[in-house]
PDB file of N, CA, C and O in Angstrom:
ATOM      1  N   UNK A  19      50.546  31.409   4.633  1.00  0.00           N
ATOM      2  CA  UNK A  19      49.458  31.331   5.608  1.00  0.00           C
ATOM      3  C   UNK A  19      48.198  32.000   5.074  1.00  0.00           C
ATOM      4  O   UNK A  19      47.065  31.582   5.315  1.00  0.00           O
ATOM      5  N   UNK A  20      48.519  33.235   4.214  1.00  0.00           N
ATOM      6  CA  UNK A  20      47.460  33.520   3.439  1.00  0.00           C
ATOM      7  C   UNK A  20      46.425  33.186   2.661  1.00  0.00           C
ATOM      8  O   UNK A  20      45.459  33.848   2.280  1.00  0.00           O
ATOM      9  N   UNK A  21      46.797  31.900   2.440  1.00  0.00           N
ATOM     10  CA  UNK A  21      45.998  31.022   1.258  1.00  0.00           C
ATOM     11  C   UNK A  21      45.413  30.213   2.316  1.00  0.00           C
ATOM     12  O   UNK A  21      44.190  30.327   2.409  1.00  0.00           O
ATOM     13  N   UNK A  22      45.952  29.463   3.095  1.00  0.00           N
ATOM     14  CA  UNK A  22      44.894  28.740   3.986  1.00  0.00           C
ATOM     15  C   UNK A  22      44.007  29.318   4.974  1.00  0.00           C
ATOM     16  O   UNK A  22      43.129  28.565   5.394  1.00  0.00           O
ATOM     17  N   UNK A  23      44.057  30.637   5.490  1.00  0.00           N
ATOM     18  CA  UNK A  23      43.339  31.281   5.710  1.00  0.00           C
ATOM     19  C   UNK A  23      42.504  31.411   5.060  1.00  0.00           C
ATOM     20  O   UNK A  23      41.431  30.970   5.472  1.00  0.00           O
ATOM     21  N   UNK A  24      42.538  32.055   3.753  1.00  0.00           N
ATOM     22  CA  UNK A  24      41.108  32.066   2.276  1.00  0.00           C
ATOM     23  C   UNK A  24      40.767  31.054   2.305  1.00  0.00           C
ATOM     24  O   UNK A  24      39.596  31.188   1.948  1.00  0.00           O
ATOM     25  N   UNK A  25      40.955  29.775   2.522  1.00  0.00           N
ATOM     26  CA  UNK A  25      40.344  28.592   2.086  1.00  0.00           C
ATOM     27  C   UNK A  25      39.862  27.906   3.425  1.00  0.00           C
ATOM     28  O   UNK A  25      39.221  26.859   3.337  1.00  0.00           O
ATOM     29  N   UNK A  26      40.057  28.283   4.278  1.00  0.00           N
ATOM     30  CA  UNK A  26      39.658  28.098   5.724  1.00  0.00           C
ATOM     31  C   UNK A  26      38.033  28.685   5.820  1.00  0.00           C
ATOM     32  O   UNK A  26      36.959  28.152   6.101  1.00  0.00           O
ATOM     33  N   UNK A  27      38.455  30.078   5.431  1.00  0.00           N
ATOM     34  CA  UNK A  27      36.728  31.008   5.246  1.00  0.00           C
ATOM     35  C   UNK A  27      36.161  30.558   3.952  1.00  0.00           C
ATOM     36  O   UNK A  27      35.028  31.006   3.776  1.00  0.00           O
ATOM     37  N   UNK A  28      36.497  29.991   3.229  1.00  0.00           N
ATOM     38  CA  UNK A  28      35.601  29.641   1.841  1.00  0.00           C
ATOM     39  C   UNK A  28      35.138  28.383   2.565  1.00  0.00           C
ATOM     40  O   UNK A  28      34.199  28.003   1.866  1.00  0.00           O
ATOM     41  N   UNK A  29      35.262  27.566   3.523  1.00  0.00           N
ATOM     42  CA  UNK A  29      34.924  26.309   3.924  1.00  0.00           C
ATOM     43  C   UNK A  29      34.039  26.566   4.868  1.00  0.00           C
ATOM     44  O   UNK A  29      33.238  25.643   5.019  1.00  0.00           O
ATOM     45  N   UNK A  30      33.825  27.811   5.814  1.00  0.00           N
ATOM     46  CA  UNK A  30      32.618  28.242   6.240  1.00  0.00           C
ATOM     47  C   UNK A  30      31.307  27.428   5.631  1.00  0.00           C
ATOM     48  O   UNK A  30      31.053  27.431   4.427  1.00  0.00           O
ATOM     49  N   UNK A  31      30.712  26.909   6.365  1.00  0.00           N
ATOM     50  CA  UNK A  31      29.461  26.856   6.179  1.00  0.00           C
ATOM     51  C   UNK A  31      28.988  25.330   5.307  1.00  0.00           C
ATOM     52  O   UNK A  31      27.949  24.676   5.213  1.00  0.00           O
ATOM     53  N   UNK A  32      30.366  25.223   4.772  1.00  0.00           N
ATOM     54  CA  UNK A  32      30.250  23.297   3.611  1.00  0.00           C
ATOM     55  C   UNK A  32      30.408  22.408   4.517  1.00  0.00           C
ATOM     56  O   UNK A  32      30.703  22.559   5.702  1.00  0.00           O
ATOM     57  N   UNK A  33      30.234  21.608   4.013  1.00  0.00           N
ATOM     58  CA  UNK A  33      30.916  19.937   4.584  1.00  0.00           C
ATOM     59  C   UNK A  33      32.209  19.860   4.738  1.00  0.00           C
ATOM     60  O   UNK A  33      32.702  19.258   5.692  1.00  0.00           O
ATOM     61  N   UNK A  34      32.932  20.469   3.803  1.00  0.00           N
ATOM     62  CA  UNK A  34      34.356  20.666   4.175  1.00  0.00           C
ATOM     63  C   UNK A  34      35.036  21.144   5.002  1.00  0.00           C
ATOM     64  O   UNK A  34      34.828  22.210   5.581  1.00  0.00           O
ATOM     65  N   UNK A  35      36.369  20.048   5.227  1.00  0.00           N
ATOM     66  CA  UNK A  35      37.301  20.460   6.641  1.00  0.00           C
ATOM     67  C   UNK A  35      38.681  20.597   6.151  1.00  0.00           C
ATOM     68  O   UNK A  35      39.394  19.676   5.752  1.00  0.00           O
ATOM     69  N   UNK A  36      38.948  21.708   6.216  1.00  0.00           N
ATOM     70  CA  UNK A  36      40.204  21.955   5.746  1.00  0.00           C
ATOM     71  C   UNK A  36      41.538  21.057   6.874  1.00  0.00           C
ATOM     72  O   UNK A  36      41.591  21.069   8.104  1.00  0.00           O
ATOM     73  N   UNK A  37      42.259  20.517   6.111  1.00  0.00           N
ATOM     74  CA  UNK A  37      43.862  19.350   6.863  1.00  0.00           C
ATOM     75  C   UNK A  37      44.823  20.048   7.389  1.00  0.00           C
ATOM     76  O   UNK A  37      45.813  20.143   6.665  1.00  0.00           O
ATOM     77  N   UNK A  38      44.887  20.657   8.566  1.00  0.00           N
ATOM     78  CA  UNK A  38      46.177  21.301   9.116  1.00  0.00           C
ATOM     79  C   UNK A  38      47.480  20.962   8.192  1.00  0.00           C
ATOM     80  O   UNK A  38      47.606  20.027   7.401  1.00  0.00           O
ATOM     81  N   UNK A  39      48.006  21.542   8.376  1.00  0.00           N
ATOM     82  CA  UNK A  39      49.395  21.268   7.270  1.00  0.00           C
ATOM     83  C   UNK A  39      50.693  22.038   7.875  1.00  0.00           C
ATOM     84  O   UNK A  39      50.423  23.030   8.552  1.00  0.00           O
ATOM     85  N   UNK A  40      51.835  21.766   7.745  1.00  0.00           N
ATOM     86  CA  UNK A  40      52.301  22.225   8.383  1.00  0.00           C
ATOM     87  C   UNK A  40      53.650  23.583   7.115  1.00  0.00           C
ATOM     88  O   UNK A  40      54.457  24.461   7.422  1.00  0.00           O
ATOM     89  N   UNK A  41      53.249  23.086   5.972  1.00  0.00           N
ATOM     90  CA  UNK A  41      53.803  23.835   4.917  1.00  0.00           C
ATOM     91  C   UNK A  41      53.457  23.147   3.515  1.00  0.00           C
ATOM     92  O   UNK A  41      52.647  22.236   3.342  1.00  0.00           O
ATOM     93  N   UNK A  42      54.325  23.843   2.461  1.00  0.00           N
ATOM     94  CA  UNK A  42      54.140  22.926   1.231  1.00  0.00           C
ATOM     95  C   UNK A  42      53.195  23.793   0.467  1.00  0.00           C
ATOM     96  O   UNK A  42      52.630  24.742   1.010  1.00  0.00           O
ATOM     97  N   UNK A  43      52.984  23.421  -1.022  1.00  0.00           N
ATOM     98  CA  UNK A  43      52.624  24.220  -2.038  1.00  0.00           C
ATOM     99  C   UNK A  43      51.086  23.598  -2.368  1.00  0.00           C
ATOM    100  O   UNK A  43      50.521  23.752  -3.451  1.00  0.00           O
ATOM    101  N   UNK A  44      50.452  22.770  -1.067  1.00  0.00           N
ATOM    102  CA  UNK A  44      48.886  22.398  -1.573  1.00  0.00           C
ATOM    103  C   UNK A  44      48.113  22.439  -0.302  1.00  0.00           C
ATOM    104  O   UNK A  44      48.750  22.221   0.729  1.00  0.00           O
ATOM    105  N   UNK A  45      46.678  22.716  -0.204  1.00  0.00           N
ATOM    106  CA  UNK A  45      46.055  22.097   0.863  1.00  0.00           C
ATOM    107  C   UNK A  45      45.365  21.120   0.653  1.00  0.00           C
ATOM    108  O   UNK A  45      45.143  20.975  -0.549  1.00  0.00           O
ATOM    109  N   UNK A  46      44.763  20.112   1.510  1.00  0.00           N
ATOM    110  CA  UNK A  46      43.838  19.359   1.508  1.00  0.00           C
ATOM    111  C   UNK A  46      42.446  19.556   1.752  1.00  0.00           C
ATOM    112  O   UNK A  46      42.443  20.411   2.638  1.00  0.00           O
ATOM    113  N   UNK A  47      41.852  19.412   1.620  1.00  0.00           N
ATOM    114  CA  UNK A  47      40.183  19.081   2.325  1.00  0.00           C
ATOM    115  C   UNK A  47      39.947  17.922   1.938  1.00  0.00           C
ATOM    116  O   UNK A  47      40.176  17.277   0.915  1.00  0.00           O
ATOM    117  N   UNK A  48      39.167  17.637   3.465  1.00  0.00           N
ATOM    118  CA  UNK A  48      38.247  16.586   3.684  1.00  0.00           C
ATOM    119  C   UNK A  48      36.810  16.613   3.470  1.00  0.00           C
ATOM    120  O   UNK A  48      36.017  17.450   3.900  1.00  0.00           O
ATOM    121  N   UNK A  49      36.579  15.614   2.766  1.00  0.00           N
ATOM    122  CA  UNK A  49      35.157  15.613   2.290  1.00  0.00           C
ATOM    123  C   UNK A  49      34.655  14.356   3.304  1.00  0.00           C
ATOM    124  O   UNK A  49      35.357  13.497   3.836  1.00  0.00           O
ATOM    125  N   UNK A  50      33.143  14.559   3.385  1.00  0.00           N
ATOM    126  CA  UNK A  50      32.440  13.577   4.234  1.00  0.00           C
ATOM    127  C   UNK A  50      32.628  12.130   2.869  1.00  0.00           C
ATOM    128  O   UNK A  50      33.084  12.183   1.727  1.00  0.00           O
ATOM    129  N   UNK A  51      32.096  11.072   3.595  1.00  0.00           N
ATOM    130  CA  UNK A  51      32.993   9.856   2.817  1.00  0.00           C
ATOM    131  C   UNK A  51      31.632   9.385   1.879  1.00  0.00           C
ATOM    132  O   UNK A  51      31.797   8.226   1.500  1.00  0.00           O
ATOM    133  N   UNK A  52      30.538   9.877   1.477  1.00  0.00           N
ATOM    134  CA  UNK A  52      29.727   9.660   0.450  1.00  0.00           C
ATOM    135  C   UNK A  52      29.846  10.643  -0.831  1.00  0.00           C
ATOM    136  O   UNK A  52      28.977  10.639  -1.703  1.00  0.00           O
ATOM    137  N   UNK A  53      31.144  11.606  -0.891  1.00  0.00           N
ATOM    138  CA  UNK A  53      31.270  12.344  -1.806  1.00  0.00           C
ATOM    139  C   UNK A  53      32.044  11.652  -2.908  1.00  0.00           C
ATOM    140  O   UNK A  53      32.745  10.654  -2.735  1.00  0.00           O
ATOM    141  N   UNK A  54      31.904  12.102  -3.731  1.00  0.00           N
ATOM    142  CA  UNK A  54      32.878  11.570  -5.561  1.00  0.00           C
ATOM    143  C   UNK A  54      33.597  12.071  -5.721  1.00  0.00           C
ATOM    144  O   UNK A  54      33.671  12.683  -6.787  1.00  0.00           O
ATOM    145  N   UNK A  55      34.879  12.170  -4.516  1.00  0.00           N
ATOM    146  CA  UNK A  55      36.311  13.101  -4.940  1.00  0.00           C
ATOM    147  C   UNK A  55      36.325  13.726  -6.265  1.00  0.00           C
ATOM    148  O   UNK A  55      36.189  14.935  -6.453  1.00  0.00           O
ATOM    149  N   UNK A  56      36.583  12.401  -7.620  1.00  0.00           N
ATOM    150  CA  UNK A  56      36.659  12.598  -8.632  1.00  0.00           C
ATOM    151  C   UNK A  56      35.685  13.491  -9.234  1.00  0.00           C
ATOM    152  O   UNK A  56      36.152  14.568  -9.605  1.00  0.00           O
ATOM    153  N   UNK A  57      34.271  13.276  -9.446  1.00  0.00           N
ATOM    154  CA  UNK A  57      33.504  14.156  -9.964  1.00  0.00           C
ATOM    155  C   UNK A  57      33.396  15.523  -9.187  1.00  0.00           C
ATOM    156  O   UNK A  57      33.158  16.402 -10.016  1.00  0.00           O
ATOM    157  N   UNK A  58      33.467  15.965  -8.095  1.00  0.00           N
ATOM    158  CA  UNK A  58      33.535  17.157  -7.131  1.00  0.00           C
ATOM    159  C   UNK A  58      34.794  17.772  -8.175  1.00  0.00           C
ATOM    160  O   UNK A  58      34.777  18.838  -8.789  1.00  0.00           O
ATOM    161  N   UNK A  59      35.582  17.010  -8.158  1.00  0.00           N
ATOM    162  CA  UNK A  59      37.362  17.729  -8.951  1.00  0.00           C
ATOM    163  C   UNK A  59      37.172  18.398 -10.281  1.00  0.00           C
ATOM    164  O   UNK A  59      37.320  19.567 -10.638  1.00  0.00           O
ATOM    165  N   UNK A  60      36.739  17.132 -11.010  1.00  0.00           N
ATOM    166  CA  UNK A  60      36.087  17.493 -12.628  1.00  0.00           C
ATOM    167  C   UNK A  60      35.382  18.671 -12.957  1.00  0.00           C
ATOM    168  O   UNK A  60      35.594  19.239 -14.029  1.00  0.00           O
ATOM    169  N   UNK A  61      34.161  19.299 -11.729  1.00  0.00           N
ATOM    170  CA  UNK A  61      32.985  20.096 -11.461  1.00  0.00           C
ATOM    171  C   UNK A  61      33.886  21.497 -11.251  1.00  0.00           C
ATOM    172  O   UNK A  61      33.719  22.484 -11.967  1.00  0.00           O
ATOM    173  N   UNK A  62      34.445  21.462 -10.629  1.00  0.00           N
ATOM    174  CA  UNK A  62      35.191  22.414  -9.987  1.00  0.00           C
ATOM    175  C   UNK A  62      35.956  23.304 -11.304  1.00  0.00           C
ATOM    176  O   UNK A  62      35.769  24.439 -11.743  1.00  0.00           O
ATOM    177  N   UNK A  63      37.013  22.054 -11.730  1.00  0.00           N
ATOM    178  CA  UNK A  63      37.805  22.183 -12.719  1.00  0.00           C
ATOM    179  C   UNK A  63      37.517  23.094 -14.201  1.00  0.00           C
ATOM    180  O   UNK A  63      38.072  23.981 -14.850  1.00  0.00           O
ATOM    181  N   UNK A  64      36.151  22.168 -14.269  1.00  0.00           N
ATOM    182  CA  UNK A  64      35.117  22.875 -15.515  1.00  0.00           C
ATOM    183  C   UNK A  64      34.304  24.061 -14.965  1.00  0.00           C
ATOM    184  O   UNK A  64      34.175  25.199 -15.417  1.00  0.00           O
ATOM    185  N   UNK A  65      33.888  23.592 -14.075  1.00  0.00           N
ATOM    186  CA  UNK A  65      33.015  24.894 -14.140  1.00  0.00           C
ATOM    187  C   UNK A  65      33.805  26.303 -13.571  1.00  0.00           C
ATOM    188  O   UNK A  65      33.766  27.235 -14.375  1.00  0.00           O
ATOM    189  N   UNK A  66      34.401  26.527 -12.496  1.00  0.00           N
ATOM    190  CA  UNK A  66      35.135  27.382 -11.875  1.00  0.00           C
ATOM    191  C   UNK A  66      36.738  27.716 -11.925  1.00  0.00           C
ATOM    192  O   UNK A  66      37.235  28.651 -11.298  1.00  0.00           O
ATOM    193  N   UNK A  67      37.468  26.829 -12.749  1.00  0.00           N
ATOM    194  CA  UNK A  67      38.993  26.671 -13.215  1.00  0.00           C
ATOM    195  C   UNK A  67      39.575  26.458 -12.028  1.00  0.00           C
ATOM    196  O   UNK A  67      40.780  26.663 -11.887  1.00  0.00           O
ATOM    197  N   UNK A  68      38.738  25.987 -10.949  1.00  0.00           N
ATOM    198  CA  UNK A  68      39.711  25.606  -9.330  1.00  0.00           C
ATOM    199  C   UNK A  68      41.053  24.878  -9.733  1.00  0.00           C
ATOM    200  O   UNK A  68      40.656  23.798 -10.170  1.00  0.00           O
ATOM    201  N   UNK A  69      42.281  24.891  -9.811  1.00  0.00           N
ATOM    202  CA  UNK A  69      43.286  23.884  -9.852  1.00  0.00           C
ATOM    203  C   UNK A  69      43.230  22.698  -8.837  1.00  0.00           C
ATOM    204  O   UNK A  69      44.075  22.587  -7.948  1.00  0.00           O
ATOM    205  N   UNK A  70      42.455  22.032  -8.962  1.00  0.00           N
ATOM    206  CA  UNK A  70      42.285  20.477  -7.706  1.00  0.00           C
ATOM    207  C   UNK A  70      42.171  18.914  -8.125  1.00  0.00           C
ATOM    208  O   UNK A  70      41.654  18.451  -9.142  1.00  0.00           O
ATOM    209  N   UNK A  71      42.699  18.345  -7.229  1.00  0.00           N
ATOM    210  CA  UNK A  71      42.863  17.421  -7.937  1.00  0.00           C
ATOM    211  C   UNK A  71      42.295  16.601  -6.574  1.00  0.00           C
ATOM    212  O   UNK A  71      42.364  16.985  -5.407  1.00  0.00           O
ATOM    213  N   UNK A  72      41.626  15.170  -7.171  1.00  0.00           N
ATOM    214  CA  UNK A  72      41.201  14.486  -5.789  1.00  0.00           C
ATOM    215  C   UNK A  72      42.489  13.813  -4.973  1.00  0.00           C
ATOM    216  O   UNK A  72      43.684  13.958  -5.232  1.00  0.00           O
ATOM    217  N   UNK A  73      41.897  13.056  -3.943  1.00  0.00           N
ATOM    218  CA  UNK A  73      42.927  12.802  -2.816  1.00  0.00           C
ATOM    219  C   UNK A  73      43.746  11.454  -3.870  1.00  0.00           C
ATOM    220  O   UNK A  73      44.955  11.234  -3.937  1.00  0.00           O
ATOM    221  N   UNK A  74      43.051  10.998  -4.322  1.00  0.00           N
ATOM    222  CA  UNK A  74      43.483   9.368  -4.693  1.00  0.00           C
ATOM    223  C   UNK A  74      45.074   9.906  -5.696  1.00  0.00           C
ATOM    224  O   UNK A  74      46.182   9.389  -5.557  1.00  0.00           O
ATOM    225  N   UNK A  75      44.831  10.696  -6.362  1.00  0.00           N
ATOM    226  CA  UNK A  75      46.097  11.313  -7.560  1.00  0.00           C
ATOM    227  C   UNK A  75      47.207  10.948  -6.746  1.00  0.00           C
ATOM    228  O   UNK A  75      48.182  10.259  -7.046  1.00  0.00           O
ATOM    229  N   UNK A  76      46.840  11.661  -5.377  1.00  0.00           N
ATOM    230  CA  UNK A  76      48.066  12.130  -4.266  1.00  0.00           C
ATOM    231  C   UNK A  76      48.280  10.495  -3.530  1.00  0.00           C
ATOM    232  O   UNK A  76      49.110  10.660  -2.636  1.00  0.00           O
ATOM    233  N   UNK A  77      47.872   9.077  -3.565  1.00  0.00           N
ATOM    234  CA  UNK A  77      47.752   8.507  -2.877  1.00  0.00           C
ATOM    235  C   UNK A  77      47.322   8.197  -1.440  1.00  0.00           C
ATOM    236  O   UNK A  77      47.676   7.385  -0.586  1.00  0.00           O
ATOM    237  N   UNK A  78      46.377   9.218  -1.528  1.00  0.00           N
ATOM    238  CA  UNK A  78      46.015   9.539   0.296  1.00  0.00           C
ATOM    239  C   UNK A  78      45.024   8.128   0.333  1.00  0.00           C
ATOM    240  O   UNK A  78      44.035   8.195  -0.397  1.00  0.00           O
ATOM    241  N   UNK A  79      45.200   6.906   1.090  1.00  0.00           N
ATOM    242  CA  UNK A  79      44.912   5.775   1.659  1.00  0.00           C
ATOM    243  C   UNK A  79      43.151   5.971   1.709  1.00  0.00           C
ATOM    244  O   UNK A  79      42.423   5.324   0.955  1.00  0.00           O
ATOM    245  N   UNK A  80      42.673   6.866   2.618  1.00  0.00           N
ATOM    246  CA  UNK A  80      41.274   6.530   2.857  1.00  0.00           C
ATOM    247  C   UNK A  80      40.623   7.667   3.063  1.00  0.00           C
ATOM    248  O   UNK A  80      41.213   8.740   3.197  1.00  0.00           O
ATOM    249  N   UNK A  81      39.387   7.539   3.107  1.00  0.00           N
ATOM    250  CA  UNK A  81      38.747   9.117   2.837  1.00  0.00           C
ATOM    251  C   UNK A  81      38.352   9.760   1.841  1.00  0.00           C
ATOM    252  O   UNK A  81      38.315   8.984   0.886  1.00  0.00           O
ATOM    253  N   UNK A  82      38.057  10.704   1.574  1.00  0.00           N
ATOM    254  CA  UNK A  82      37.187  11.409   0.704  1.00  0.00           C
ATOM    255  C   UNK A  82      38.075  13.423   0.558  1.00  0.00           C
ATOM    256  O   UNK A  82      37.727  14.369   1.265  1.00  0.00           O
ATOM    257  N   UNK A  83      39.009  13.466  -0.370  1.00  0.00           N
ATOM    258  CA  UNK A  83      39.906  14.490  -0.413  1.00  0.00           C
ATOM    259  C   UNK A  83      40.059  15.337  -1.244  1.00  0.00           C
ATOM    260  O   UNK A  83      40.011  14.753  -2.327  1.00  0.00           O
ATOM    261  N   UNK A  84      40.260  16.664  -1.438  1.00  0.00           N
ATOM    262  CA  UNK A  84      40.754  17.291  -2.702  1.00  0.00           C
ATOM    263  C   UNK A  84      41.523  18.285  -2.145  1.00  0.00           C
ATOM    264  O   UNK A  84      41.477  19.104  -1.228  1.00  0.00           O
ATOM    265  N   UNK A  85      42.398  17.841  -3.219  1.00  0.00           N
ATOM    266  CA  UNK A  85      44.372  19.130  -3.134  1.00  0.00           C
ATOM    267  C   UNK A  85      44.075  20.392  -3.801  1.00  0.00           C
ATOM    268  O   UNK A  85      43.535  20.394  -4.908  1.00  0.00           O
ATOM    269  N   UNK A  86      44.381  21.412  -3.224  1.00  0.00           N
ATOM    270  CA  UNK A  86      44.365  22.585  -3.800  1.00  0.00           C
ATOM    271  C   UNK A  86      45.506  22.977  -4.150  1.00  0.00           C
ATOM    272  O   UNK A  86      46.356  22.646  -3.324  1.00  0.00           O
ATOM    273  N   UNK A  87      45.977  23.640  -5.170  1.00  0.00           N
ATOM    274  CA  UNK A  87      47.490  23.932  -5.487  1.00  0.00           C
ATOM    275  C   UNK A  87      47.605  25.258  -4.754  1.00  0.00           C
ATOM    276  O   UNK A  87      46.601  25.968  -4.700  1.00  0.00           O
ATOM    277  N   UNK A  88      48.429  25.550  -4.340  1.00  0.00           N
ATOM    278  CA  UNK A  88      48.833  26.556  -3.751  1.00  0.00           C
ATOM    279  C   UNK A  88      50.032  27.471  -4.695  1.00  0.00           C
ATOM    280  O   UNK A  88      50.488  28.500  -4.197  1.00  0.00           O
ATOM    281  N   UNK A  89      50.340  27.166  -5.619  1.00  0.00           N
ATOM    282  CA  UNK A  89      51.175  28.067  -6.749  1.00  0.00           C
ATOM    283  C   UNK A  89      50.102  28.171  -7.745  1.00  0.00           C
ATOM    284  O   UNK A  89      49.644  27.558  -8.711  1.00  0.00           O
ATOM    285  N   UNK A  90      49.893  29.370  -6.967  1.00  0.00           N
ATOM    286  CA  UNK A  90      49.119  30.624  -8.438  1.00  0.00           C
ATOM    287  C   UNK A  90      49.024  31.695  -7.369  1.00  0.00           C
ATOM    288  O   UNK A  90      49.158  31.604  -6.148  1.00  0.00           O
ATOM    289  N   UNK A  91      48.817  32.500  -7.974  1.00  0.00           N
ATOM    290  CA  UNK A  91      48.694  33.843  -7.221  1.00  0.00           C
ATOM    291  C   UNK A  91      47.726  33.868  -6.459  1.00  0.00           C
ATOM    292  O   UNK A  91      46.623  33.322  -6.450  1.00  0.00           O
ATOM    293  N   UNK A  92      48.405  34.764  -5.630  1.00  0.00           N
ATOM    294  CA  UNK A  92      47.205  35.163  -4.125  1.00  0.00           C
ATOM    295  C   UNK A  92      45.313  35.476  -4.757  1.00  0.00           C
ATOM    296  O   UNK A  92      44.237  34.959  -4.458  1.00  0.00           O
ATOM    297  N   UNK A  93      45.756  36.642  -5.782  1.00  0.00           N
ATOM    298  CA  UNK A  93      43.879  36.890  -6.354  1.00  0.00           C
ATOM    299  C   UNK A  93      43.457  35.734  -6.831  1.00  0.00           C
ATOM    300  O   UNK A  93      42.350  35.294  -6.522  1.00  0.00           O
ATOM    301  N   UNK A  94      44.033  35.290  -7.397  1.00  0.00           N
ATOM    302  CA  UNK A  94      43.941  34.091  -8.209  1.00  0.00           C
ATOM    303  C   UNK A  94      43.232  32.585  -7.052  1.00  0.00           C
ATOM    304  O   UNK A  94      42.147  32.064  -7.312  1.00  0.00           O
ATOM    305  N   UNK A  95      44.048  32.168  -5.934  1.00  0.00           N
ATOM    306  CA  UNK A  95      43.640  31.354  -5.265  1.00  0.00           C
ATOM    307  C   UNK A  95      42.505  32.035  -4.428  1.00  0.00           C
ATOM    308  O   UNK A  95      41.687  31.189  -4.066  1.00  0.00           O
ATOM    309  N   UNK A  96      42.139  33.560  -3.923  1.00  0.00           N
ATOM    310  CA  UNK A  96      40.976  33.728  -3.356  1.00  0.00           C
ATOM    311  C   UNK A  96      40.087  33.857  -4.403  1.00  0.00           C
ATOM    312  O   UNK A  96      39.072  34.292  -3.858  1.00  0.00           O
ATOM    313  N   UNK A  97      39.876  33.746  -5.512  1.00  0.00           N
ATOM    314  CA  UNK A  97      38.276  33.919  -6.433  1.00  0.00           C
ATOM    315  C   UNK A  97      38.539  32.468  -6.304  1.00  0.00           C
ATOM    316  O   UNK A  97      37.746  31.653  -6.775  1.00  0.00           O
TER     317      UNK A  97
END
């Protein structure tokens, strides 16, 4: 619950809406539907070492998404 909490308050204030979930080792966010899953992922990836991957990897149907891994450590997923 710890991690989606941090990522609940890191979503303060973005476009992003963090996906209720009910367990499991990733979260989602929702991006508004003019975003570039893919390039947002890439950006992230390179510039900040976020572990994310867009929604499409995961087969999520429609929308605009990126998975956060949830296996890495607690400091680790709040920076």
């Amino acid at each position: 619950q710890g991690g989606a909490a941090q990522l609940q308050a890191a979503l303060v204030g973005t476009c992003g809406t963090l996906v209720p979930a009910d367990g499991g080792w990733s979260s989602m966010v929702r991006l508004p539907e003019s975003f570039d899953e893919t390039a947002l992922a890439l950006e992230l990836i390179a510039e900040d070492g976020v572990r994310v991957h867009p929604g499409w990897f995961f087969d999520v149907p429609r929308g605009r998404y990126l998975v956060l891994s949830g296996i890495v450590g607690e400091e680790t997923f709040a920076a």
